[in-house]
Short mmCIF file of C-alpha atoms in Angstrom, two decimals:
data_model
loop_
_atom_site.label_atom_id
_atom_site.label_comp_id
_atom_site.label_asym_id
_atom_site.label_seq_id
_atom_site.Cartn_x
_atom_site.Cartn_y
_atom_site.Cartn_z
CA MET A 1373 11.45 -26.39 -18.95
CA LYS A 1374 11.95 -22.35 -19.16
CA ILE A 1375 13.29 -21.34 -15.90
CA ALA A 1376 12.76 -17.54 -14.92
CA LEU A 1377 14.75 -16.29 -11.66
CA ALA A 1378 13.24 -13.91 -10.17
CA GLN A 1379 15.24 -11.38 -8.31
CA ILE A 1380 12.97 -9.25 -5.79
CA ASN A 1381 13.96 -6.86 -2.49
CA PRO A 1382 12.06 -7.71 -0.11
CA THR A 1383 12.71 -6.30 4.18
CA VAL A 1384 12.92 -8.65 7.17
CA GLY A 1385 9.41 -9.06 8.88
CA ASP A 1386 7.68 -7.20 5.93
CA PHE A 1387 5.72 -10.56 5.15
CA THR A 1388 2.64 -8.61 3.44
CA GLY A 1389 4.53 -6.64 1.14
CA ASN A 1390 7.29 -9.88 -0.04
CA LEU A 1391 4.07 -11.57 -0.70
CA ALA A 1392 2.77 -8.97 -2.82
CA LYS A 1393 6.03 -9.05 -4.73
CA ILE A 1394 6.78 -12.20 -4.59
CA VAL A 1395 2.67 -12.50 -6.29
CA ALA A 1396 3.08 -9.77 -8.71
CA ALA A 1397 6.68 -11.32 -9.78
CA SER A 1398 5.22 -15.00 -10.12
CA GLN A 1399 2.23 -13.40 -12.43
CA ARG A 1400 4.88 -11.04 -14.97
CA THR A 1401 7.56 -14.36 -15.50
CA ALA A 1402 4.00 -16.90 -16.49
CA GLY A 1403 3.10 -13.69 -18.64
CA SER A 1404 6.52 -14.58 -20.68
CA GLY A 1405 5.90 -18.63 -20.36
CA ALA A 1406 8.45 -19.08 -17.15
CA ARG A 1407 6.97 -23.04 -15.62
CA LEU A 1408 8.98 -22.05 -12.14
CA THR A 1409 9.93 -19.29 -10.82
CA VAL A 1410 12.84 -19.19 -8.13
CA PHE A 1411 12.99 -16.62 -5.87
CA SER A 1412 16.05 -16.20 -2.47
CA GLU A 1413 16.24 -18.07 0.24
CA LEU A 1414 14.03 -17.34 3.37
CA VAL A 1415 12.75 -14.87 0.75
CA ILE A 1416 9.06 -15.13 2.31
CA CYS A 1417 10.77 -13.31 6.05
CA GLY A 1418 13.62 -11.69 4.34
CA TYR A 1419 16.86 -12.25 5.61
CA PRO A 1420 18.28 -12.40 8.20
CA PRO A 1421 15.84 -12.44 10.54
CA ALA A 1422 18.56 -13.70 13.37
CA ASP A 1423 16.22 -13.47 17.05
CA LEU A 1424 12.55 -12.89 14.72
CA LEU A 1425 13.34 -16.37 14.10
CA ASP A 1426 13.48 -17.24 18.44
CA LYS A 1427 9.92 -16.14 18.63
CA PRO A 1428 7.24 -19.02 17.55
CA SER A 1429 4.48 -15.89 16.43
CA PHE A 1430 7.23 -15.42 14.15
CA LEU A 1431 7.76 -19.15 12.42
CA ASP A 1432 3.82 -19.42 12.35
CA ARG A 1433 2.96 -16.11 10.74
CA CYS A 1434 5.41 -18.00 7.95
CA ALA A 1435 4.04 -21.39 7.94
CA SER A 1436 0.76 -19.07 6.96
CA ALA A 1437 2.22 -16.87 4.67
CA VAL A 1438 3.27 -20.23 3.02
CA GLU A 1439 -0.20 -21.43 2.64
CA GLU A 1440 -1.41 -18.11 1.20
CA LEU A 1441 1.43 -17.93 -1.47
CA ARG A 1442 -0.31 -21.78 -2.11
CA ASN A 1443 -3.85 -19.82 -2.98
CA ALA A 1444 -2.77 -16.62 -4.52
CA THR A 1445 -0.90 -18.67 -6.93
CA ALA A 1446 -2.47 -21.84 -7.76
CA SER A 1447 -3.77 -20.71 -11.03
CA LEU A 1448 -1.20 -19.34 -12.61
CA PRO A 1449 0.89 -22.10 -15.14
CA THR A 1450 4.32 -21.58 -13.33
CA ALA A 1451 5.82 -22.85 -10.34
CA ILE A 1452 7.77 -21.31 -8.19
CA LEU A 1453 10.11 -21.74 -5.61
CA VAL A 1454 10.86 -19.94 -2.59
CA GLY A 1455 12.90 -19.58 0.50
CA VAL A 1456 10.70 -19.48 4.11
CA ALA A 1457 11.68 -20.39 8.19
CA LEU A 1458 9.01 -22.68 8.96
CA PRO A 1459 9.11 -24.54 12.15
CA ALA A 1460 11.62 -27.09 13.23
CA PRO A 1461 11.03 -31.15 13.57
CA GLU A 1462 9.92 -32.40 17.28
CA GLY A 1463 13.50 -32.85 19.40
CA SER A 1464 15.86 -31.17 16.36
CA GLY A 1465 17.12 -28.64 19.80
CA LYS A 1466 16.05 -25.89 17.79
CA ARG A 1467 13.85 -23.26 16.54
CA ALA A 1468 13.72 -23.56 13.60
CA VAL A 1469 14.70 -24.65 9.39
CA ASN A 1470 15.68 -22.90 6.99
CA ALA A 1471 13.77 -24.21 3.93
CA ALA A 1472 12.95 -24.23 0.45
CA VAL A 1473 8.97 -24.80 -0.61
CA LEU A 1474 8.33 -26.02 -3.85
CA LEU A 1475 4.74 -24.67 -5.75
CA ASP A 1476 2.79 -25.71 -8.43
CA LYS A 1477 -0.89 -25.71 -9.11
CA GLY A 1478 -1.32 -25.00 -5.55
CA GLN A 1479 0.00 -27.96 -4.09
CA VAL A 1480 3.60 -28.19 -2.42
CA LEU A 1481 5.55 -30.06 -4.21
CA LEU A 1482 8.68 -30.61 -2.52
CA GLU A 1483 9.59 -29.04 1.04
CA GLN A 1484 13.80 -29.26 1.20
CA HIS A 1485 16.08 -28.01 3.67
CA LYS A 1486 19.32 -26.23 4.48
CA MET A 1487 22.18 -28.67 5.12
CA LEU A 1488 25.33 -26.55 5.23
CA LEU A 1489 24.31 -23.94 8.35
CA PRO A 1490 27.22 -21.40 7.50
CA PHE A 1491 29.02 -19.61 11.37
CA TYR A 1492 31.54 -17.38 10.22
CA ASP A 1493 31.81 -13.82 10.03
CA VAL A 1494 28.38 -12.40 9.72
CA PHE A 1495 26.45 -15.55 9.67
CA ASP A 1496 24.83 -16.91 12.13
CA GLU A 1497 22.73 -18.95 10.93
CA GLN A 1498 23.62 -22.68 14.02
CA ARG A 1499 22.21 -20.41 15.86
CA TYR A 1500 18.35 -20.93 14.91
CA PHE A 1501 18.36 -23.98 12.68
CA SER A 1502 18.81 -26.76 12.85
CA PRO A 1503 20.06 -29.22 9.62
CA ALA A 1504 18.95 -31.39 7.16
CA THR A 1505 19.85 -34.60 7.43
CA GLY A 1506 19.23 -35.56 3.73
CA GLN A 1507 17.88 -33.92 0.08
CA ARG A 1508 16.85 -35.70 -2.82
CA VAL A 1509 16.30 -34.49 -5.86
CA VAL A 1510 12.77 -33.84 -7.04
CA GLU A 1511 10.74 -35.36 -10.94
CA PHE A 1512 9.35 -31.74 -12.26
CA GLU A 1513 8.38 -31.69 -15.93
CA GLY A 1514 11.14 -34.17 -17.40
CA GLU A 1515 13.33 -32.74 -15.47
CA ARG A 1516 15.06 -33.59 -12.01
CA LEU A 1517 15.74 -30.77 -9.96
CA ALA A 1518 18.28 -30.64 -7.57
CA ILE A 1519 17.44 -28.20 -5.33
CA THR A 1520 20.11 -26.12 -2.74
CA ILE A 1521 20.31 -23.25 0.03
CA CYS A 1522 23.12 -20.56 -0.32
CA GLU A 1523 25.85 -22.59 1.72
CA ASP A 1524 25.13 -25.93 0.19
CA ALA A 1525 27.08 -24.90 -2.97
CA TRP A 1526 29.72 -23.49 -1.02
CA ASN A 1527 31.82 -25.86 0.32
CA ASP A 1528 33.28 -28.42 -3.11
CA LYS A 1529 36.15 -29.62 -2.15
CA ASN A 1530 37.66 -29.59 -5.78
CA PHE A 1531 37.19 -25.87 -5.30
CA TRP A 1532 37.93 -24.66 -2.09
CA PRO A 1533 41.21 -25.15 -0.50
CA HIS A 1534 40.08 -25.93 3.12
CA ARG A 1535 36.58 -27.35 3.23
CA LEU A 1536 34.24 -25.59 6.34
CA TYR A 1537 31.49 -29.19 6.46
CA PRO A 1538 32.69 -32.43 5.71
CA VAL A 1539 29.33 -33.13 3.66
CA ASP A 1540 28.88 -31.33 0.02
CA PRO A 1541 25.45 -31.27 -0.04
CA VAL A 1542 25.56 -30.41 -3.95
CA GLU A 1543 27.83 -33.59 -4.66
CA ASN A 1544 25.01 -35.98 -2.64
CA LEU A 1545 22.34 -34.46 -5.27
CA ILE A 1546 25.13 -35.17 -7.72
CA ARG A 1547 25.26 -39.44 -7.27
CA GLN A 1548 20.99 -38.69 -7.70
CA ARG A 1549 21.76 -37.76 -11.58
CA PRO A 1550 19.53 -34.41 -11.70
CA THR A 1551 19.09 -32.55 -15.04
CA VAL A 1552 18.96 -29.35 -12.93
CA LEU A 1553 21.04 -27.77 -10.35
CA LEU A 1554 18.76 -24.54 -8.71
CA ASN A 1555 20.41 -22.14 -5.70
CA ILE A 1556 17.91 -19.99 -3.97
CA SER A 1557 21.02 -17.64 -2.43
CA ALA A 1558 21.12 -14.54 0.14
CA SER A 1559 24.74 -14.12 -0.23
CA PRO A 1560 25.83 -10.89 0.62
CA PHE A 1561 28.04 -8.44 -1.41
CA TRP A 1562 32.15 -7.36 -0.24
CA HIS A 1563 34.87 -6.82 -2.73
CA GLY A 1564 35.01 -9.57 -4.65
CA LYS A 1565 32.47 -11.68 -3.85
CA ARG A 1566 30.35 -11.91 -7.15
CA GLN A 1567 33.09 -13.61 -8.83
CA VAL A 1568 33.85 -15.77 -6.33
CA ARG A 1569 30.39 -16.98 -6.48
CA GLN A 1570 30.94 -16.67 -10.81
CA ARG A 1571 33.84 -19.00 -10.83
CA MET A 1572 32.46 -21.23 -7.87
CA LEU A 1573 28.87 -22.46 -9.93
CA ALA A 1574 30.93 -22.44 -13.45
CA SER A 1575 33.29 -24.90 -12.20
CA ILE A 1576 30.56 -27.33 -10.61
CA SER A 1577 29.12 -26.98 -13.88
CA HIS A 1578 31.38 -27.42 -15.53
CA ARG A 1579 32.47 -30.59 -13.72
CA HIS A 1580 29.08 -32.23 -13.43
CA LYS A 1581 27.74 -31.00 -16.87
CA VAL A 1582 24.35 -29.83 -15.27
CA PRO A 1583 22.78 -26.76 -15.92
CA VAL A 1584 23.25 -24.21 -12.39
CA PHE A 1585 20.59 -21.88 -11.98
CA ILE A 1586 21.20 -19.53 -8.80
CA CYS A 1587 18.44 -16.64 -7.48
CA ASN A 1588 20.49 -14.11 -5.08
CA GLN A 1589 18.88 -11.77 -2.94
CA VAL A 1590 18.97 -7.94 -3.40
CA GLY A 1591 19.15 -5.62 -1.35
CA GLY A 1592 20.11 -3.55 2.72
CA ASN A 1593 19.17 -5.26 5.37
CA ASP A 1594 20.73 -2.68 8.50
CA SER A 1595 24.46 -3.39 7.77
CA LEU A 1596 24.62 -6.36 5.05
CA ILE A 1597 23.68 -5.28 1.25
CA PHE A 1598 22.43 -8.07 -1.02
CA ASP A 1599 23.71 -7.51 -4.84
CA GLY A 1600 21.95 -10.32 -6.48
CA SER A 1601 23.99 -10.66 -9.67
CA SER A 1602 21.15 -14.03 -9.85
CA PHE A 1603 22.51 -16.32 -13.68
CA ALA A 1604 22.12 -19.69 -15.26
CA LEU A 1605 24.87 -21.11 -16.17
CA ALA A 1606 23.88 -24.71 -19.89
CA ALA A 1607 25.62 -27.68 -18.89
CA ASP A 1608 29.36 -26.17 -19.60
CA GLY A 1609 29.65 -24.08 -17.01
CA THR A 1610 28.92 -20.87 -19.79
CA LEU A 1611 26.73 -17.92 -18.70
CA LEU A 1612 22.96 -18.29 -20.29
CA ALA A 1613 21.72 -15.53 -18.79
CA GLN A 1614 23.08 -12.67 -16.04
CA ALA A 1615 20.66 -10.53 -14.21
CA ALA A 1616 20.77 -6.67 -12.88
CA SER A 1617 23.03 -6.05 -9.52
CA PHE A 1618 22.43 -3.66 -7.17
CA GLY A 1619 18.60 -3.57 -7.99
CA GLU A 1620 15.43 -6.23 -8.58
CA ASP A 1621 15.08 -7.83 -11.97
CA ILE A 1622 13.75 -10.66 -13.68
CA VAL A 1623 16.27 -12.92 -16.05
CA MET A 1624 14.85 -16.33 -17.93
CA ALA A 1625 16.77 -18.45 -19.63
CA ASP A 1626 15.67 -22.76 -20.65
CA SER A 1627 18.42 -25.42 -19.12
CA ALA A 1628 18.00 -26.92 -21.65
CA THR A 1629 20.46 -24.95 -23.89
CA PRO A 1630 23.26 -26.43 -24.15
CA THR A 1631 26.10 -23.32 -24.45
CA GLY A 1632 25.65 -19.98 -23.86
CA LYS A 1633 28.40 -17.32 -23.30
CA PRO A 1634 31.90 -17.14 -22.15
CA LEU A 1635 32.21 -15.83 -18.15
CA SER A 1636 33.31 -12.48 -18.18
CA LEU A 1637 34.67 -11.85 -14.72
CA VAL A 1638 35.47 -8.68 -13.56
CA PRO A 1639 39.17 -7.80 -12.30
CA GLU A 1640 38.91 -7.11 -8.51
CA ASP A 1641 40.77 -3.47 -8.64
CA SER A 1642 39.18 -2.65 -12.21
CA ALA A 1643 37.47 0.68 -12.09
CA GLU A 1644 33.12 -1.57 -12.76
CA GLU A 1645 34.49 -2.99 -9.10
CA THR A 1646 35.26 0.42 -7.40
CA GLU A 1647 31.33 1.58 -9.36
CA ALA A 1648 30.10 -1.49 -7.67
CA ALA A 1649 31.03 -0.42 -3.91
CA TYR A 1650 29.45 2.96 -5.16
CA GLN A 1651 26.15 1.05 -6.58
CA ALA A 1652 26.22 -1.09 -3.20
CA LEU A 1653 26.45 2.00 -0.91
CA VAL A 1654 23.96 3.61 -2.33
CA LEU A 1655 21.56 0.41 -2.01
CA GLY A 1656 22.64 -0.31 1.58
CA THR A 1657 21.33 3.56 2.12
CA ARG A 1658 18.70 3.99 0.78
CA ASP A 1659 17.72 0.62 1.90
CA TYR A 1660 17.93 1.45 5.68
CA VAL A 1661 16.14 4.95 5.16
CA HIS A 1662 13.32 3.27 4.14
CA LYS A 1663 12.91 0.29 5.94
CA THR A 1664 13.25 1.63 9.05
CA GLY A 1665 10.82 4.37 8.11
CA PHE A 1666 11.77 7.29 7.65
CA ARG A 1667 12.39 9.36 4.40
CA LYS A 1668 14.87 12.63 4.41
CA VAL A 1669 19.16 12.45 6.67
CA VAL A 1670 21.10 15.36 7.68
CA ILE A 1671 24.75 15.45 7.36
CA GLY A 1672 27.75 17.42 9.01
CA LEU A 1673 29.71 18.83 6.09
CA SER A 1674 32.99 19.69 7.22
CA GLY A 1675 34.58 20.62 3.71
CA GLY A 1676 36.63 16.95 4.38
CA ILE A 1677 36.17 14.24 2.18
CA ASP A 1678 34.54 11.95 4.06
CA SER A 1679 31.51 13.99 4.39
CA ALA A 1680 31.52 15.22 0.29
CA LEU A 1681 31.57 11.47 -0.72
CA VAL A 1682 28.67 10.49 1.82
CA ALA A 1683 26.36 13.27 0.46
CA ALA A 1684 27.02 12.02 -2.14
CA ILE A 1685 25.73 8.76 -1.73
CA ALA A 1686 22.79 9.37 0.02
CA VAL A 1687 21.86 12.22 -2.88
CA ASP A 1688 22.07 9.33 -5.90
CA ALA A 1689 20.11 6.66 -2.63
CA LEU A 1690 17.68 9.32 -1.41
CA GLY A 1691 17.25 12.16 -3.78
CA GLN A 1692 18.74 16.04 -3.22
CA GLU A 1693 15.86 16.97 -1.54
CA ASN A 1694 16.39 14.05 0.53
CA VAL A 1695 19.69 15.31 1.65
CA LEU A 1696 19.88 18.54 4.44
CA GLY A 1697 23.74 19.74 4.94
CA ILE A 1698 24.96 21.54 8.10
CA GLY A 1699 28.22 23.08 8.22
CA MET A 1700 29.02 23.70 12.24
CA PRO A 1701 32.56 25.77 11.50
CA SER A 1702 34.67 26.83 14.54
CA GLN A 1703 37.35 28.92 15.37
CA TYR A 1704 39.92 26.57 13.78
CA SER A 1705 38.06 25.62 11.25
CA SER A 1706 39.11 27.11 7.77
CA THR A 1707 37.86 29.39 5.46
CA GLY A 1708 37.99 27.25 2.61
CA SER A 1709 36.46 24.25 4.29
CA VAL A 1710 33.08 26.28 4.69
CA ASP A 1711 33.53 27.72 1.27
CA ASP A 1712 33.50 23.87 0.29
CA SER A 1713 31.25 22.42 1.54
CA ARG A 1714 29.08 25.62 -0.01
CA ARG A 1715 30.08 24.80 -2.98
CA LEU A 1716 29.70 20.51 -2.38
CA ALA A 1717 26.09 21.25 -1.34
CA ALA A 1718 25.61 23.38 -4.31
CA ASN A 1719 26.99 20.78 -7.15
CA LEU A 1720 25.10 18.53 -5.44
CA GLY A 1721 21.67 20.33 -5.37
CA ILE A 1722 20.59 20.05 -1.42
CA ARG A 1723 19.84 22.54 1.51
CA PHE A 1724 23.07 23.59 3.75
CA GLU A 1725 22.61 25.68 6.90
CA ILE A 1726 25.86 26.89 8.41
CA LEU A 1727 25.10 26.88 12.15
CA PRO A 1728 28.81 28.53 13.67
CA ILE A 1729 29.52 26.71 17.31
CA GLY A 1730 32.34 29.52 18.74
CA ASP A 1731 28.91 30.72 21.66
CA LEU A 1732 28.60 27.34 22.07
CA TYR A 1733 32.60 26.54 22.69
CA GLN A 1734 32.83 29.87 24.93
CA GLU A 1735 30.13 28.41 26.85
CA PHE A 1736 30.84 24.90 27.85
CA SER A 1737 34.45 26.35 28.41
CA HIS A 1738 33.19 28.62 30.64
CA THR A 1739 31.00 25.61 32.62
CA LEU A 1740 34.11 23.86 33.02
CA ALA A 1741 36.71 26.25 33.90
CA PRO A 1742 36.73 25.97 37.82
CA LEU A 1743 36.61 21.95 37.52
CA PHE A 1744 39.60 22.45 34.47
CA THR A 1745 41.51 25.20 36.45
CA GLY A 1746 45.64 24.49 36.80
CA THR A 1747 45.62 22.07 33.50
CA HIS A 1748 46.61 22.93 29.57
CA PRO A 1749 44.43 21.92 26.99
CA ASP A 1750 44.04 18.85 25.51
CA ILE A 1751 42.37 16.78 23.32
CA THR A 1752 39.49 17.04 26.00
CA GLU A 1753 38.70 20.35 23.94
CA GLU A 1754 39.69 18.68 21.03
CA ASN A 1755 36.65 16.17 21.87
CA LEU A 1756 33.96 18.93 23.17
CA GLN A 1757 34.14 20.78 19.80
CA SER A 1758 33.56 17.82 18.23
CA ARG A 1759 30.27 16.94 20.62
CA ILE A 1760 28.75 20.62 20.00
CA ARG A 1761 28.52 19.55 16.54
CA GLY A 1762 26.90 15.60 17.03
CA THR A 1763 24.03 17.67 19.65
CA LEU A 1764 23.02 19.54 16.97
CA LEU A 1765 22.89 17.26 14.38
CA MET A 1766 21.02 15.23 17.46
CA ALA A 1767 18.81 17.86 17.93
CA LEU A 1768 18.13 18.80 13.49
CA SER A 1769 17.15 14.29 13.71
CA ASN A 1770 14.78 15.07 16.97
CA LYS A 1771 13.06 17.98 15.60
CA PHE A 1772 12.09 17.15 12.05
CA SER A 1773 12.88 12.85 11.90
CA ASN A 1774 15.81 12.94 10.22
CA LEU A 1775 18.36 9.91 9.75
CA VAL A 1776 21.96 10.82 10.79
CA LEU A 1777 24.25 10.18 8.89
CA THR A 1778 27.80 9.32 10.78
CA THR A 1779 30.94 10.19 7.80
CA GLY A 1780 33.64 8.36 9.64
CA ASN A 1781 36.00 5.90 7.66
CA LYS A 1782 37.88 2.26 8.25
CA SER A 1783 40.87 3.99 8.69
CA GLU A 1784 39.37 6.33 11.50
CA MET A 1785 37.38 3.84 12.96
CA ALA A 1786 40.09 1.53 12.88
CA VAL A 1787 42.45 3.19 14.89
CA GLY A 1788 39.70 5.88 17.01
CA TYR A 1789 40.83 9.08 15.55
CA CYS A 1790 37.07 9.81 16.02
CA THR A 1791 35.24 10.69 19.28
CA LEU A 1792 32.81 8.57 20.86
CA TYR A 1793 29.32 10.99 21.20
CA GLY A 1794 30.82 13.20 18.59
CA ASP A 1795 31.33 12.46 15.10
CA MET A 1796 30.30 8.82 15.68
CA VAL A 1797 26.48 9.49 16.48
CA GLY A 1798 24.64 9.07 13.54
CA ALA A 1799 22.24 5.99 12.53
CA LEU A 1800 24.51 4.89 9.98
CA ALA A 1801 27.77 4.72 9.11
CA VAL A 1802 28.17 4.71 5.34
CA ILE A 1803 31.28 5.07 4.31
CA GLY A 1804 32.32 2.77 7.60
CA ASP A 1805 34.33 0.34 5.80
CA LEU A 1806 36.42 2.66 3.58
CA VAL A 1807 39.91 3.17 4.18
CA LYS A 1808 41.14 6.45 3.86
CA THR A 1809 42.31 5.54 0.00
CA ARG A 1810 39.55 4.10 -1.19
CA VAL A 1811 37.41 6.83 -0.02
CA TYR A 1812 39.67 9.11 -2.78
CA ALA A 1813 38.89 6.69 -5.28
CA LEU A 1814 34.84 6.23 -5.26
CA CYS A 1815 35.40 10.16 -5.02
CA ARG A 1816 37.54 10.52 -8.22
CA TRP A 1817 34.37 7.78 -9.80
CA VAL A 1818 31.98 10.09 -8.90
CA ASN A 1819 33.89 13.18 -10.57
CA ARG A 1820 34.90 10.66 -13.96
CA ASP A 1821 32.85 12.53 -15.60
CA GLN A 1822 32.21 15.94 -14.62
CA GLU A 1823 32.75 17.78 -10.70
CA VAL A 1824 30.61 16.78 -8.75
CA ILE A 1825 33.10 17.35 -5.15
CA PRO A 1826 34.73 20.19 -5.05
CA SER A 1827 38.47 19.88 -6.42
CA ALA A 1828 40.07 21.70 -3.28
CA ILE A 1829 38.35 19.03 -1.43
CA LEU A 1830 40.25 15.81 -2.91
CA THR A 1831 43.75 18.07 -2.97
CA LYS A 1832 43.35 19.29 0.62
CA ALA A 1833 46.58 17.66 3.47
CA PRO A 1834 42.99 15.75 5.68
CA SER A 1835 42.45 17.05 8.79
CA ALA A 1836 40.09 17.50 11.57
CA GLU A 1837 40.54 21.19 12.07
CA LEU A 1838 39.87 21.00 16.03
CA ARG A 1839 43.67 22.74 16.60
CA PRO A 1840 44.87 25.31 14.95
CA ASP A 1841 46.74 24.05 11.48
CA GLN A 1842 46.54 20.83 12.83
CA LYS A 1843 46.19 18.03 9.74
CA ASP A 1844 45.53 13.82 10.90
CA THR A 1845 49.20 12.94 9.96
CA ASP A 1846 50.55 15.40 12.98
CA SER A 1847 48.93 11.35 15.10
CA LEU A 1848 48.82 9.25 11.66
CA PRO A 1849 50.98 7.70 9.38
CA PRO A 1850 50.21 8.45 6.06
CA TYR A 1851 46.85 7.08 4.68
CA GLU A 1852 49.29 4.88 2.07
CA ILE A 1853 51.52 3.36 5.14
CA LEU A 1854 48.59 3.23 7.36
CA ASP A 1855 46.05 1.59 4.96
CA PRO A 1856 47.60 -1.44 4.44
CA ILE A 1857 48.70 -1.99 7.53
CA LEU A 1858 44.71 -1.92 8.74
CA GLU A 1859 43.74 -4.07 5.74
CA ALA A 1860 46.32 -7.03 6.32
CA TYR A 1861 45.90 -6.61 10.60
CA VAL A 1862 41.64 -6.79 10.38
CA GLU A 1863 40.76 -7.93 7.13
CA ARG A 1864 43.24 -11.47 6.87
CA TYR A 1865 44.86 -11.05 10.74
CA GLU A 1866 48.13 -11.15 9.22
CA THR A 1867 50.81 -10.46 12.47
CA THR A 1868 52.91 -7.23 12.49
CA ALA A 1869 55.99 -9.09 11.81
CA GLN A 1870 53.95 -10.33 8.55
CA ILE A 1871 53.49 -6.65 7.74
CA VAL A 1872 56.54 -5.54 8.13
CA ALA A 1873 58.17 -8.54 6.09
CA ALA A 1874 55.40 -7.91 2.73
CA TYR A 1875 55.19 -4.69 3.06
CA GLY A 1876 58.43 -3.26 4.76
CA PHE A 1877 56.96 -0.94 7.30
CA PRO A 1878 59.35 0.13 10.23
CA CYS A 1879 58.55 -2.34 12.82
CA ALA A 1880 57.30 0.45 15.37
CA THR A 1881 55.16 2.26 12.24
CA VAL A 1882 53.06 -1.38 12.53
CA GLU A 1883 53.15 -1.75 16.46
CA LYS A 1884 52.05 1.96 17.22
CA VAL A 1885 49.40 0.67 14.57
CA VAL A 1886 48.25 -2.47 15.97
CA ARG A 1887 48.63 -0.98 19.17
CA LEU A 1888 45.51 1.54 18.57
CA VAL A 1889 43.66 -0.86 17.06
CA GLU A 1890 43.25 -3.39 19.66
CA ARG A 1891 42.97 -0.38 22.51
CA THR A 1892 39.79 1.28 20.69
CA GLU A 1893 37.56 -1.51 20.40
CA TYR A 1894 35.48 -0.56 22.87
CA LYS A 1895 34.57 2.80 20.64
CA ARG A 1896 33.63 0.69 17.68
CA GLN A 1897 30.89 -1.34 19.84
CA GLN A 1898 29.04 1.57 20.57
CA ALA A 1899 29.22 2.94 16.61
CA ALA A 1900 26.61 3.04 14.13
CA PRO A 1901 26.22 0.41 12.09
CA VAL A 1902 28.30 0.03 9.32
CA LEU A 1903 27.34 -0.94 5.91
CA LYS A 1904 29.64 -4.29 4.59
CA VAL A 1905 31.27 -3.77 1.46
CA THR A 1906 35.01 -5.52 2.09
CA SER A 1907 34.93 -9.07 3.50
CA LYS A 1908 36.14 -8.15 6.76
CA SER A 1909 33.80 -5.36 9.02
CA PHE A 1910 33.24 -3.85 11.80
CA GLY A 1911 30.22 -5.47 13.67
CA GLY A 1912 28.59 -8.37 14.48
CA GLY A 1913 31.41 -10.00 12.22
CA ARG A 1914 33.94 -9.08 13.85
CA ARG A 1915 33.41 -10.02 17.65
CA PHE A 1916 36.33 -8.77 20.39
CA PRO A 1917 35.98 -8.15 24.11
CA ILE A 1918 36.60 -5.30 25.25
CA ALA A 1919 37.94 -5.50 28.53
CA ALA A 1920 41.23 -7.22 27.21
CA ARG A 1921 45.17 -7.08 27.19
CA ALA A 1922 45.64 -9.10 23.90
CA GLN A 1923 49.14 -9.88 24.24
CA VAL A 1924 49.03 -10.47 19.74
#
């Protein structure tokens, strides 16, 4: 049987738009001879719908959308498998179920519910959904289809050293002797995720001698980026077909094909993973801006590497005509920084304007002088400059309906080297999940063929330029030391002792960094949404109290 994987980019809550995409893709696959077309998890309503699931009207619309789709595809020669949220059974204690619905010629052949509901990191499905109590194989066109939904395939005791659930839906379905295993998925991207997904499903396919087809969502929804990368495996675990990463795509394979080509797994530290992170940020930025109803963005260009990378991503995501760069020099800004920003803007082809803040800073200082009498200049005056810049960016946003993209990186957010209501203002933290050393790696990738980001930006010492001759290393360890500490402490939850033992850094340095992370939680919880590209980003997947004295 020819099976198509229709990897589309749905928008949460856009039932009309999502249904139009599903119908159009089904018409296309039917014309190519597919007998079954598989879509992603919750494709009808978009994933993740979050607290929209608490609204009865939302679930009613989900149910009516299934009926619309059933009627719209009744005449097509392809059956379709779609994901949707539906009302939960009476007495289940929850409002909804996460369902897969199989439609063919206007008939509902199967409604299968998700059994394993993830509750870690960014996932909170146990908050909303009632789990399936059982699952069954369905007969279709001489095949026995085992249908799973995302997490249902992520609990293989032969692959994971520690399982999160006591049951394995795949194992239970295999006992029913399926001939094809289908997985509809909304599996977000982060560094190394595509490789894990491939290895895991190849292990299932090879061990149980069954073809495996996975259709994964693609697109950005708030902080989450879905890479797509849907694929089909033969019964020996080899690759039959692979969809694109970070773009809509349709691929087709025959379930009877005995073997394919070997899986080509990309090493997690390779140049291809750097490219993947960049493409993920481009997709996440584009979808965040467009799905919130905007077209244009404004970025404060400081002459530093962070704003340069954000500008490059924005141009690739939205087009140069939709990106405005603003330079806001003060008396502490170097001539080189302004020149570097102008050169960057010319390389990217974006409009660049200068708004000096010196006079505004003097006016603020004059107004505050009576209350500041007897004090010495300190970080207050530094933050004041940043907040003036934030005010100007937000004024441009209000006047011209341009979203502000913040330019802070993960290293700065982790230790609080950023200013609330200053450089943190904006709608989206594009590189808030990249430590500084990864920012440099992505910039070098951007410059792989030609100089887009001026070399002077790449080679200058990082500085906020808020006081004379300021350098980041005045306040922080060098990023070559800081970043490994942060990745260990923030992403892997390693202790101070473990970090010292692993890297040999001075204990006092590690302890200082840990203290900075712990005491600046209040800033991070007021930050713009962060596009997630690592296993642990700042945002909904990392939940810590603010008013705490964590003795760790």
